Amino acid sequence: MQSTYSIVKIFHKEEQITEKSACQFDIATPNLMETICEKNNLNTAYKKVFRNRGMPGIDNISVDTMKDWLKDNKDELIDSLLNGTYMPRPVKGVYVPKPRKMGTRCIGVLSVIDRFIQNAIFQVICDPIEKIFSNHSYGFRKNKCALDALQMARSYILNGNKYVADIDIEKFFDNIHHDKIMYKLSKFVHDKRVLKIIRRFLQTGMWRFDVYIERTNGVYQGGSLSPLLSNLMLHEVDVLLEERGHDFCRYADDIKIYTKSQKAANRVLQSIEKYLAQNLKLKYNKLKTKACRVQDSEFLGYNIDENGKVIALQENVDTLKYKIKKLTNRSIFRDLKLIILELNQVIVGWTSYFRYDYRQDIYRDLDAMLRRRIRANIMRRAIVLRSDGLAWLKSIGCKDCNIDFNKIRWNCGLATRKANYIIRNEWFIKNKLRSILQSKEEYGNGSR
């Protein structure tokens, strides 16, 4: 892999690179494009694209070959930006599965050069626009995350709000109105060259299954600008709710408004649905939008009951079980250290997010399942080795074993019954397998 030093020398060869805070930029200046094309800003954008990696776009220029392309074409690229003539490449449509088996989502994969340009623009305009956003908005924000939104929602419930107007916008990113978002952006950015290039990014078509699809609405998910533009689009909804004095929190297009009665929840739901349709040309998702009691509403993978107790959705628990089963498949023999390493990565990622679930028994059951799956994997491997199975078990630290694996053959019954005695819990601790329950408690239980 290329070193960081060799990466940053594309646009700047002598001075030390220092990242300039976007807060220092005046994005209302008509010469904003000159700021975007500064060498420091371009080098920082390049490093971000290189660090994030990602698949090539429609032009097949990879992250690794981007350096050579920029060395040969950097002057022409900067001139096209300064002249306002830069034309983004069409995006490549790729389908990725939604969480909890809720279908698929089409992601627009930009070319690495377009990602580089978007990062350069984003770094300059992000912070000044971020300053105006509401404290009730948590999606794609600096120093904010989904768990912050969850804690805010829980605080509203503990304050006596037992009902919620649950609003989910249908295909939000695909239905953002270009003229409306450009009008909002033009209040901050006065350089017409920047606005022109951003509009071109919005209007760029997509190649999907060898068919070119023109774009008239929407923002491609996958670019650096799409989170900022989506929050800018819904900012006036945040302002409206704040002016009305509602208790609410928003994560991207998922809006939760907490009320003290069902009647109030129905009223605010109808009001916001009407506002979205008339003012922003957006439709709500009929399947997910509802006014109900708080325990009947999902938020960011959790349920919160009227007493403020937080519970991870069963679909997410099942997702963890599926990943454990996949990594401990008894038909595939892999290095045990590699299996434990991958399991630890899954456990840390899952428990760091779902640590607010107050239940202990669920995590104990998951730990038991985890150990049982690993024991079954080990015993199956020992049976396949037959006469060498006993020696192999002793080599991995299982000493109290007196089974003749040459006689057992493919009958796992006897070996399975003795697995708990052969592979004790101390073996998992010695081999540094993380406990799901202990990992959850390690991250804290602040929501209890």
PDB file of C-alpha atoms in Angstrom, residues 69-270:
ATOM      1  CA  TRP A  69      -4.523   9.547 -13.171  1.00  0.00           C
ATOM      2  CA  LEU A  70      -4.358  12.704 -11.062  1.00  0.00           C
ATOM      3  CA  LYS A  71      -0.653  13.194 -11.770  1.00  0.00           C
ATOM      4  CA  ASP A  72      -1.370  13.166 -15.524  1.00  0.00           C
ATOM      5  CA  ASN A  73      -4.604  15.185 -15.437  1.00  0.00           C
ATOM      6  CA  LYS A  74      -4.513  17.398 -12.342  1.00  0.00           C
ATOM      7  CA  ASP A  75      -3.961  20.656 -14.260  1.00  0.00           C
ATOM      8  CA  GLU A  76      -6.875  20.016 -16.618  1.00  0.00           C
ATOM      9  CA  LEU A  77      -9.049  18.924 -13.692  1.00  0.00           C
ATOM     10  CA  ILE A  78      -8.369  22.087 -11.675  1.00  0.00           C
ATOM     11  CA  ASP A  79      -8.911  24.278 -14.764  1.00  0.00           C
ATOM     12  CA  SER A  80     -12.294  22.651 -15.415  1.00  0.00           C
ATOM     13  CA  LEU A  81     -13.308  23.321 -11.796  1.00  0.00           C
ATOM     14  CA  LEU A  82     -12.192  26.957 -11.902  1.00  0.00           C
ATOM     15  CA  ASN A  83     -13.938  27.472 -15.257  1.00  0.00           C
ATOM     16  CA  GLY A  84     -17.110  25.764 -14.068  1.00  0.00           C
ATOM     17  CA  THR A  85     -16.968  23.255 -16.937  1.00  0.00           C
ATOM     18  CA  TYR A  86     -16.319  20.073 -14.926  1.00  0.00           C
ATOM     19  CA  MET A  87     -18.742  17.293 -15.908  1.00  0.00           C
ATOM     20  CA  PRO A  88     -19.290  14.398 -13.465  1.00  0.00           C
ATOM     21  CA  ARG A  89     -19.309  10.875 -14.832  1.00  0.00           C
ATOM     22  CA  PRO A  90     -22.482   8.755 -14.751  1.00  0.00           C
ATOM     23  CA  VAL A  91     -22.786   6.648 -11.613  1.00  0.00           C
ATOM     24  CA  LYS A  92     -22.898   2.862 -11.433  1.00  0.00           C
ATOM     25  CA  GLY A  93     -26.052   1.449  -9.825  1.00  0.00           C
ATOM     26  CA  VAL A  94     -25.370  -1.291  -7.272  1.00  0.00           C
ATOM     27  CA  TYR A  95     -28.016  -3.025  -5.167  1.00  0.00           C
ATOM     28  CA  VAL A  96     -27.240  -3.708  -1.506  1.00  0.00           C
ATOM     29  CA  PRO A  97     -29.536  -5.491   0.997  1.00  0.00           C
ATOM     30  CA  LYS A  98     -31.401  -3.421   3.548  1.00  0.00           C
ATOM     31  CA  PRO A  99     -31.117  -4.388   7.223  1.00  0.00           C
ATOM     32  CA  ARG A 100     -33.495  -7.015   8.628  1.00  0.00           C
ATOM     33  CA  LYS A 101     -34.201  -8.439   5.138  1.00  0.00           C
ATOM     34  CA  MET A 102     -36.340  -5.450   4.137  1.00  0.00           C
ATOM     35  CA  GLY A 103     -35.507  -5.710   0.435  1.00  0.00           C
ATOM     36  CA  THR A 104     -32.673  -3.951  -1.356  1.00  0.00           C
ATOM     37  CA  ARG A 105     -31.484  -0.384  -1.789  1.00  0.00           C
ATOM     38  CA  CYS A 106     -29.892   0.977  -4.944  1.00  0.00           C
ATOM     39  CA  ILE A 107     -26.626   2.779  -4.204  1.00  0.00           C
ATOM     40  CA  GLY A 108     -25.028   5.045  -6.796  1.00  0.00           C
ATOM     41  CA  VAL A 109     -21.305   4.262  -6.944  1.00  0.00           C
ATOM     42  CA  LEU A 110     -19.520   7.415  -8.055  1.00  0.00           C
ATOM     43  CA  SER A 111     -16.203   7.307  -9.840  1.00  0.00           C
ATOM     44  CA  VAL A 112     -13.212   7.899  -7.567  1.00  0.00           C
ATOM     45  CA  ILE A 113     -12.538  11.242  -9.284  1.00  0.00           C
ATOM     46  CA  ASP A 114     -16.081  12.421  -8.579  1.00  0.00           C
ATOM     47  CA  ARG A 115     -15.737  11.232  -4.983  1.00  0.00           C
ATOM     48  CA  PHE A 116     -12.540  13.240  -4.766  1.00  0.00           C
ATOM     49  CA  ILE A 117     -14.256  16.390  -6.093  1.00  0.00           C
ATOM     50  CA  GLN A 118     -17.260  15.932  -3.812  1.00  0.00           C
ATOM     51  CA  ASN A 119     -14.984  15.581  -0.792  1.00  0.00           C
ATOM     52  CA  ALA A 120     -13.122  18.751  -1.766  1.00  0.00           C
ATOM     53  CA  ILE A 121     -16.425  20.673  -1.962  1.00  0.00           C
ATOM     54  CA  PHE A 122     -17.860  19.063   1.168  1.00  0.00           C
ATOM     55  CA  GLN A 123     -14.842  19.963   3.327  1.00  0.00           C
ATOM     56  CA  VAL A 124     -15.319  23.643   2.577  1.00  0.00           C
ATOM     57  CA  ILE A 125     -19.100  24.043   2.769  1.00  0.00           C
ATOM     58  CA  CYS A 126     -19.980  21.496   5.482  1.00  0.00           C
ATOM     59  CA  ASP A 127     -19.204  23.232   8.778  1.00  0.00           C
ATOM     60  CA  PRO A 128     -20.764  26.636   7.976  1.00  0.00           C
ATOM     61  CA  ILE A 129     -24.017  24.944   6.929  1.00  0.00           C
ATOM     62  CA  GLU A 130     -23.890  22.518   9.877  1.00  0.00           C
ATOM     63  CA  LYS A 131     -23.998  25.482  12.262  1.00  0.00           C
ATOM     64  CA  ILE A 132     -27.645  26.194  11.420  1.00  0.00           C
ATOM     65  CA  PHE A 133     -28.893  22.626  11.898  1.00  0.00           C
ATOM     66  CA  SER A 134     -31.130  21.776  14.846  1.00  0.00           C
ATOM     67  CA  ASN A 135     -29.882  20.007  17.949  1.00  0.00           C
ATOM     68  CA  HIS A 136     -32.798  17.608  17.413  1.00  0.00           C
ATOM     69  CA  SER A 137     -31.233  16.335  14.163  1.00  0.00           C
ATOM     70  CA  TYR A 138     -28.840  13.390  14.635  1.00  0.00           C
ATOM     71  CA  GLY A 139     -28.372  11.712  11.265  1.00  0.00           C
ATOM     72  CA  PHE A 140     -25.031  12.196   9.448  1.00  0.00           C
ATOM     73  CA  ARG A 141     -23.911  14.869  11.902  1.00  0.00           C
ATOM     74  CA  LYS A 142     -20.507  15.511  13.420  1.00  0.00           C
ATOM     75  CA  ASN A 143     -20.249  14.457  17.078  1.00  0.00           C
ATOM     76  CA  LYS A 144     -23.766  12.954  16.932  1.00  0.00           C
ATOM     77  CA  CYS A 145     -24.854   9.360  16.456  1.00  0.00           C
ATOM     78  CA  ALA A 146     -27.893   7.103  16.475  1.00  0.00           C
ATOM     79  CA  LEU A 147     -27.489   6.273  20.167  1.00  0.00           C
ATOM     80  CA  ASP A 148     -27.649   9.991  21.022  1.00  0.00           C
ATOM     81  CA  ALA A 149     -31.018  10.154  19.250  1.00  0.00           C
ATOM     82  CA  LEU A 150     -32.138   7.073  21.165  1.00  0.00           C
ATOM     83  CA  GLN A 151     -31.243   8.653  24.504  1.00  0.00           C
ATOM     84  CA  MET A 152     -33.075  11.838  23.555  1.00  0.00           C
ATOM     85  CA  ALA A 153     -36.200   9.848  22.635  1.00  0.00           C
ATOM     86  CA  ARG A 154     -35.991   7.984  25.943  1.00  0.00           C
ATOM     87  CA  SER A 155     -35.767  11.252  27.884  1.00  0.00           C
ATOM     88  CA  TYR A 156     -38.970  12.488  26.212  1.00  0.00           C
ATOM     89  CA  ILE A 157     -40.765   9.267  27.190  1.00  0.00           C
ATOM     90  CA  LEU A 158     -39.581   9.535  30.797  1.00  0.00           C
ATOM     91  CA  ASN A 159     -40.985  13.084  30.860  1.00  0.00           C
ATOM     92  CA  GLY A 160     -44.490  11.719  30.321  1.00  0.00           C
ATOM     93  CA  ASN A 161     -44.803  11.528  26.534  1.00  0.00           C
ATOM     94  CA  LYS A 162     -46.441   8.123  26.051  1.00  0.00           C
ATOM     95  CA  TYR A 163     -47.470   8.582  22.405  1.00  0.00           C
ATOM     96  CA  VAL A 164     -45.494   9.206  19.251  1.00  0.00           C
ATOM     97  CA  ALA A 165     -46.132  10.464  15.739  1.00  0.00           C
ATOM     98  CA  ASP A 166     -43.817   8.153  13.800  1.00  0.00           C
ATOM     99  CA  ILE A 167     -43.052   9.629  10.360  1.00  0.00           C
ATOM    100  CA  ASP A 168     -40.980   7.847   7.733  1.00  0.00           C
ATOM    101  CA  ILE A 169     -40.532   9.513   4.332  1.00  0.00           C
ATOM    102  CA  GLU A 170     -40.968   7.227   1.344  1.00  0.00           C
ATOM    103  CA  LYS A 171     -37.775   6.867  -0.733  1.00  0.00           C
ATOM    104  CA  PHE A 172     -36.513  10.132   0.683  1.00  0.00           C
ATOM    105  CA  PHE A 173     -33.124  10.258  -1.042  1.00  0.00           C
ATOM    106  CA  ASP A 174     -34.706   9.326  -4.390  1.00  0.00           C
ATOM    107  CA  ASN A 175     -37.384  12.035  -4.181  1.00  0.00           C
ATOM    108  CA  ILE A 176     -35.457  15.129  -3.099  1.00  0.00           C
ATOM    109  CA  HIS A 177     -36.550  17.955  -5.397  1.00  0.00           C
ATOM    110  CA  HIS A 178     -33.523  19.407  -7.200  1.00  0.00           C
ATOM    111  CA  ASP A 179     -34.817  22.961  -7.538  1.00  0.00           C
ATOM    112  CA  LYS A 180     -35.797  23.139  -3.874  1.00  0.00           C
ATOM    113  CA  ILE A 181     -32.489  21.822  -2.551  1.00  0.00           C
ATOM    114  CA  MET A 182     -30.490  24.077  -4.881  1.00  0.00           C
ATOM    115  CA  TYR A 183     -32.531  27.087  -3.735  1.00  0.00           C
ATOM    116  CA  LYS A 184     -31.766  26.253  -0.105  1.00  0.00           C
ATOM    117  CA  LEU A 185     -28.079  25.754  -0.900  1.00  0.00           C
ATOM    118  CA  SER A 186     -27.857  29.036  -2.814  1.00  0.00           C
ATOM    119  CA  LYS A 187     -28.649  30.915   0.411  1.00  0.00           C
ATOM    120  CA  PHE A 188     -25.224  29.848   1.697  1.00  0.00           C
ATOM    121  CA  VAL A 189     -23.120  29.309  -1.443  1.00  0.00           C
ATOM    122  CA  HIS A 190     -22.916  32.310  -3.774  1.00  0.00           C
ATOM    123  CA  ASP A 191     -20.296  31.027  -6.203  1.00  0.00           C
ATOM    124  CA  LYS A 192     -22.284  30.048  -9.297  1.00  0.00           C
ATOM    125  CA  ARG A 193     -19.537  27.654 -10.452  1.00  0.00           C
ATOM    126  CA  VAL A 194     -19.894  25.600  -7.284  1.00  0.00           C
ATOM    127  CA  LEU A 195     -23.682  25.576  -7.521  1.00  0.00           C
ATOM    128  CA  LYS A 196     -23.511  24.562 -11.174  1.00  0.00           C
ATOM    129  CA  ILE A 197     -21.228  21.594 -10.456  1.00  0.00           C
ATOM    130  CA  ILE A 198     -23.355  20.449  -7.494  1.00  0.00           C
ATOM    131  CA  ARG A 199     -26.462  20.549  -9.703  1.00  0.00           C
ATOM    132  CA  ARG A 200     -24.624  18.464 -12.283  1.00  0.00           C
ATOM    133  CA  PHE A 201     -23.850  15.914  -9.587  1.00  0.00           C
ATOM    134  CA  LEU A 202     -27.565  15.796  -8.741  1.00  0.00           C
ATOM    135  CA  GLN A 203     -28.636  15.415 -12.372  1.00  0.00           C
ATOM    136  CA  THR A 204     -26.022  12.840 -13.375  1.00  0.00           C
ATOM    137  CA  GLY A 205     -27.631   9.699 -14.758  1.00  0.00           C
ATOM    138  CA  MET A 206     -27.082   6.099 -13.699  1.00  0.00           C
ATOM    139  CA  TRP A 207     -25.999   2.996 -15.566  1.00  0.00           C
ATOM    140  CA  ARG A 208     -27.943   0.037 -14.188  1.00  0.00           C
ATOM    141  CA  PHE A 209     -27.967  -3.364 -15.917  1.00  0.00           C
ATOM    142  CA  ASP A 210     -26.513  -1.776 -19.083  1.00  0.00           C
ATOM    143  CA  VAL A 211     -29.392   0.713 -19.189  1.00  0.00           C
ATOM    144  CA  TYR A 212     -28.826   4.457 -18.793  1.00  0.00           C
ATOM    145  CA  ILE A 213     -31.394   6.106 -16.504  1.00  0.00           C
ATOM    146  CA  GLU A 214     -31.690   9.893 -16.466  1.00  0.00           C
ATOM    147  CA  ARG A 215     -32.051  11.642 -13.135  1.00  0.00           C
ATOM    148  CA  THR A 216     -34.706  14.294 -12.494  1.00  0.00           C
ATOM    149  CA  ASN A 217     -35.104  13.982  -8.720  1.00  0.00           C
ATOM    150  CA  GLY A 218     -33.131  12.652  -5.805  1.00  0.00           C
ATOM    151  CA  VAL A 219     -29.612  12.474  -4.398  1.00  0.00           C
ATOM    152  CA  TYR A 220     -27.359   9.474  -4.866  1.00  0.00           C
ATOM    153  CA  GLN A 221     -26.551   7.687  -1.623  1.00  0.00           C
ATOM    154  CA  GLY A 222     -22.831   7.081  -1.473  1.00  0.00           C
ATOM    155  CA  GLY A 223     -21.504  10.560  -2.221  1.00  0.00           C
ATOM    156  CA  SER A 224     -20.088  12.946   0.367  1.00  0.00           C
ATOM    157  CA  LEU A 225     -22.646  15.645  -0.397  1.00  0.00           C
ATOM    158  CA  SER A 226     -25.812  13.536  -0.073  1.00  0.00           C
ATOM    159  CA  PRO A 227     -25.957  13.494   3.789  1.00  0.00           C
ATOM    160  CA  LEU A 228     -25.422  17.252   3.987  1.00  0.00           C
ATOM    161  CA  LEU A 229     -28.019  17.992   1.298  1.00  0.00           C
ATOM    162  CA  SER A 230     -30.560  15.636   2.870  1.00  0.00           C
ATOM    163  CA  ASN A 231     -30.255  17.358   6.251  1.00  0.00           C
ATOM    164  CA  LEU A 232     -30.503  20.750   4.568  1.00  0.00           C
ATOM    165  CA  MET A 233     -33.701  19.617   2.831  1.00  0.00           C
ATOM    166  CA  LEU A 234     -35.401  18.653   6.110  1.00  0.00           C
ATOM    167  CA  HIS A 235     -33.998  21.483   8.203  1.00  0.00           C
ATOM    168  CA  GLU A 236     -37.135  23.594   7.786  1.00  0.00           C
ATOM    169  CA  VAL A 237     -39.183  20.718   9.246  1.00  0.00           C
ATOM    170  CA  ASP A 238     -36.934  20.841  12.326  1.00  0.00           C
ATOM    171  CA  VAL A 239     -37.433  24.611  12.544  1.00  0.00           C
ATOM    172  CA  LEU A 240     -41.210  24.237  12.236  1.00  0.00           C
ATOM    173  CA  LEU A 241     -41.357  21.641  15.026  1.00  0.00           C
ATOM    174  CA  GLU A 242     -39.130  23.753  17.272  1.00  0.00           C
ATOM    175  CA  GLU A 243     -41.331  26.818  16.744  1.00  0.00           C
ATOM    176  CA  ARG A 244     -44.367  24.769  17.735  1.00  0.00           C
ATOM    177  CA  GLY A 245     -42.584  23.564  20.877  1.00  0.00           C
ATOM    178  CA  HIS A 246     -42.757  19.827  20.107  1.00  0.00           C
ATOM    179  CA  ASP A 247     -40.568  17.186  21.723  1.00  0.00           C
ATOM    180  CA  PHE A 248     -39.019  15.473  18.724  1.00  0.00           C
ATOM    181  CA  CYS A 249     -35.866  13.959  17.298  1.00  0.00           C
ATOM    182  CA  ARG A 250     -34.939  13.203  13.712  1.00  0.00           C
ATOM    183  CA  TYR A 251     -32.438  10.752  12.287  1.00  0.00           C
ATOM    184  CA  ALA A 252     -32.198  11.321   8.517  1.00  0.00           C
ATOM    185  CA  ASP A 253     -35.761  10.809   7.206  1.00  0.00           C
ATOM    186  CA  ASP A 254     -36.986   9.074  10.371  1.00  0.00           C
ATOM    187  CA  ILE A 255     -38.912  11.665  12.424  1.00  0.00           C
ATOM    188  CA  LYS A 256     -40.295  10.957  15.905  1.00  0.00           C
ATOM    189  CA  ILE A 257     -42.600  13.499  17.573  1.00  0.00           C
ATOM    190  CA  TYR A 258     -43.549  12.640  21.165  1.00  0.00           C
ATOM    191  CA  THR A 259     -46.869  13.742  22.663  1.00  0.00           C
ATOM    192  CA  LYS A 260     -48.901  13.145  25.808  1.00  0.00           C
ATOM    193  CA  SER A 261     -52.079  11.923  24.078  1.00  0.00           C
ATOM    194  CA  GLN A 262     -53.216   9.938  21.052  1.00  0.00           C
ATOM    195  CA  LYS A 263     -55.241  12.910  19.837  1.00  0.00           C
ATOM    196  CA  ALA A 264     -52.193  15.180  19.841  1.00  0.00           C
ATOM    197  CA  ALA A 265     -50.133  12.535  18.011  1.00  0.00           C
ATOM    198  CA  ASN A 266     -52.807  12.221  15.302  1.00  0.00           C
ATOM    199  CA  ARG A 267     -53.021  15.977  14.915  1.00  0.00           C
ATOM    200  CA  VAL A 268     -49.271  16.582  14.553  1.00  0.00           C
ATOM    201  CA  LEU A 269     -48.936  13.598  12.214  1.00  0.00           C
ATOM    202  CA  GLN A 270     -51.546  14.988   9.818  1.00  0.00           C
TER     203      GLN A 270
END
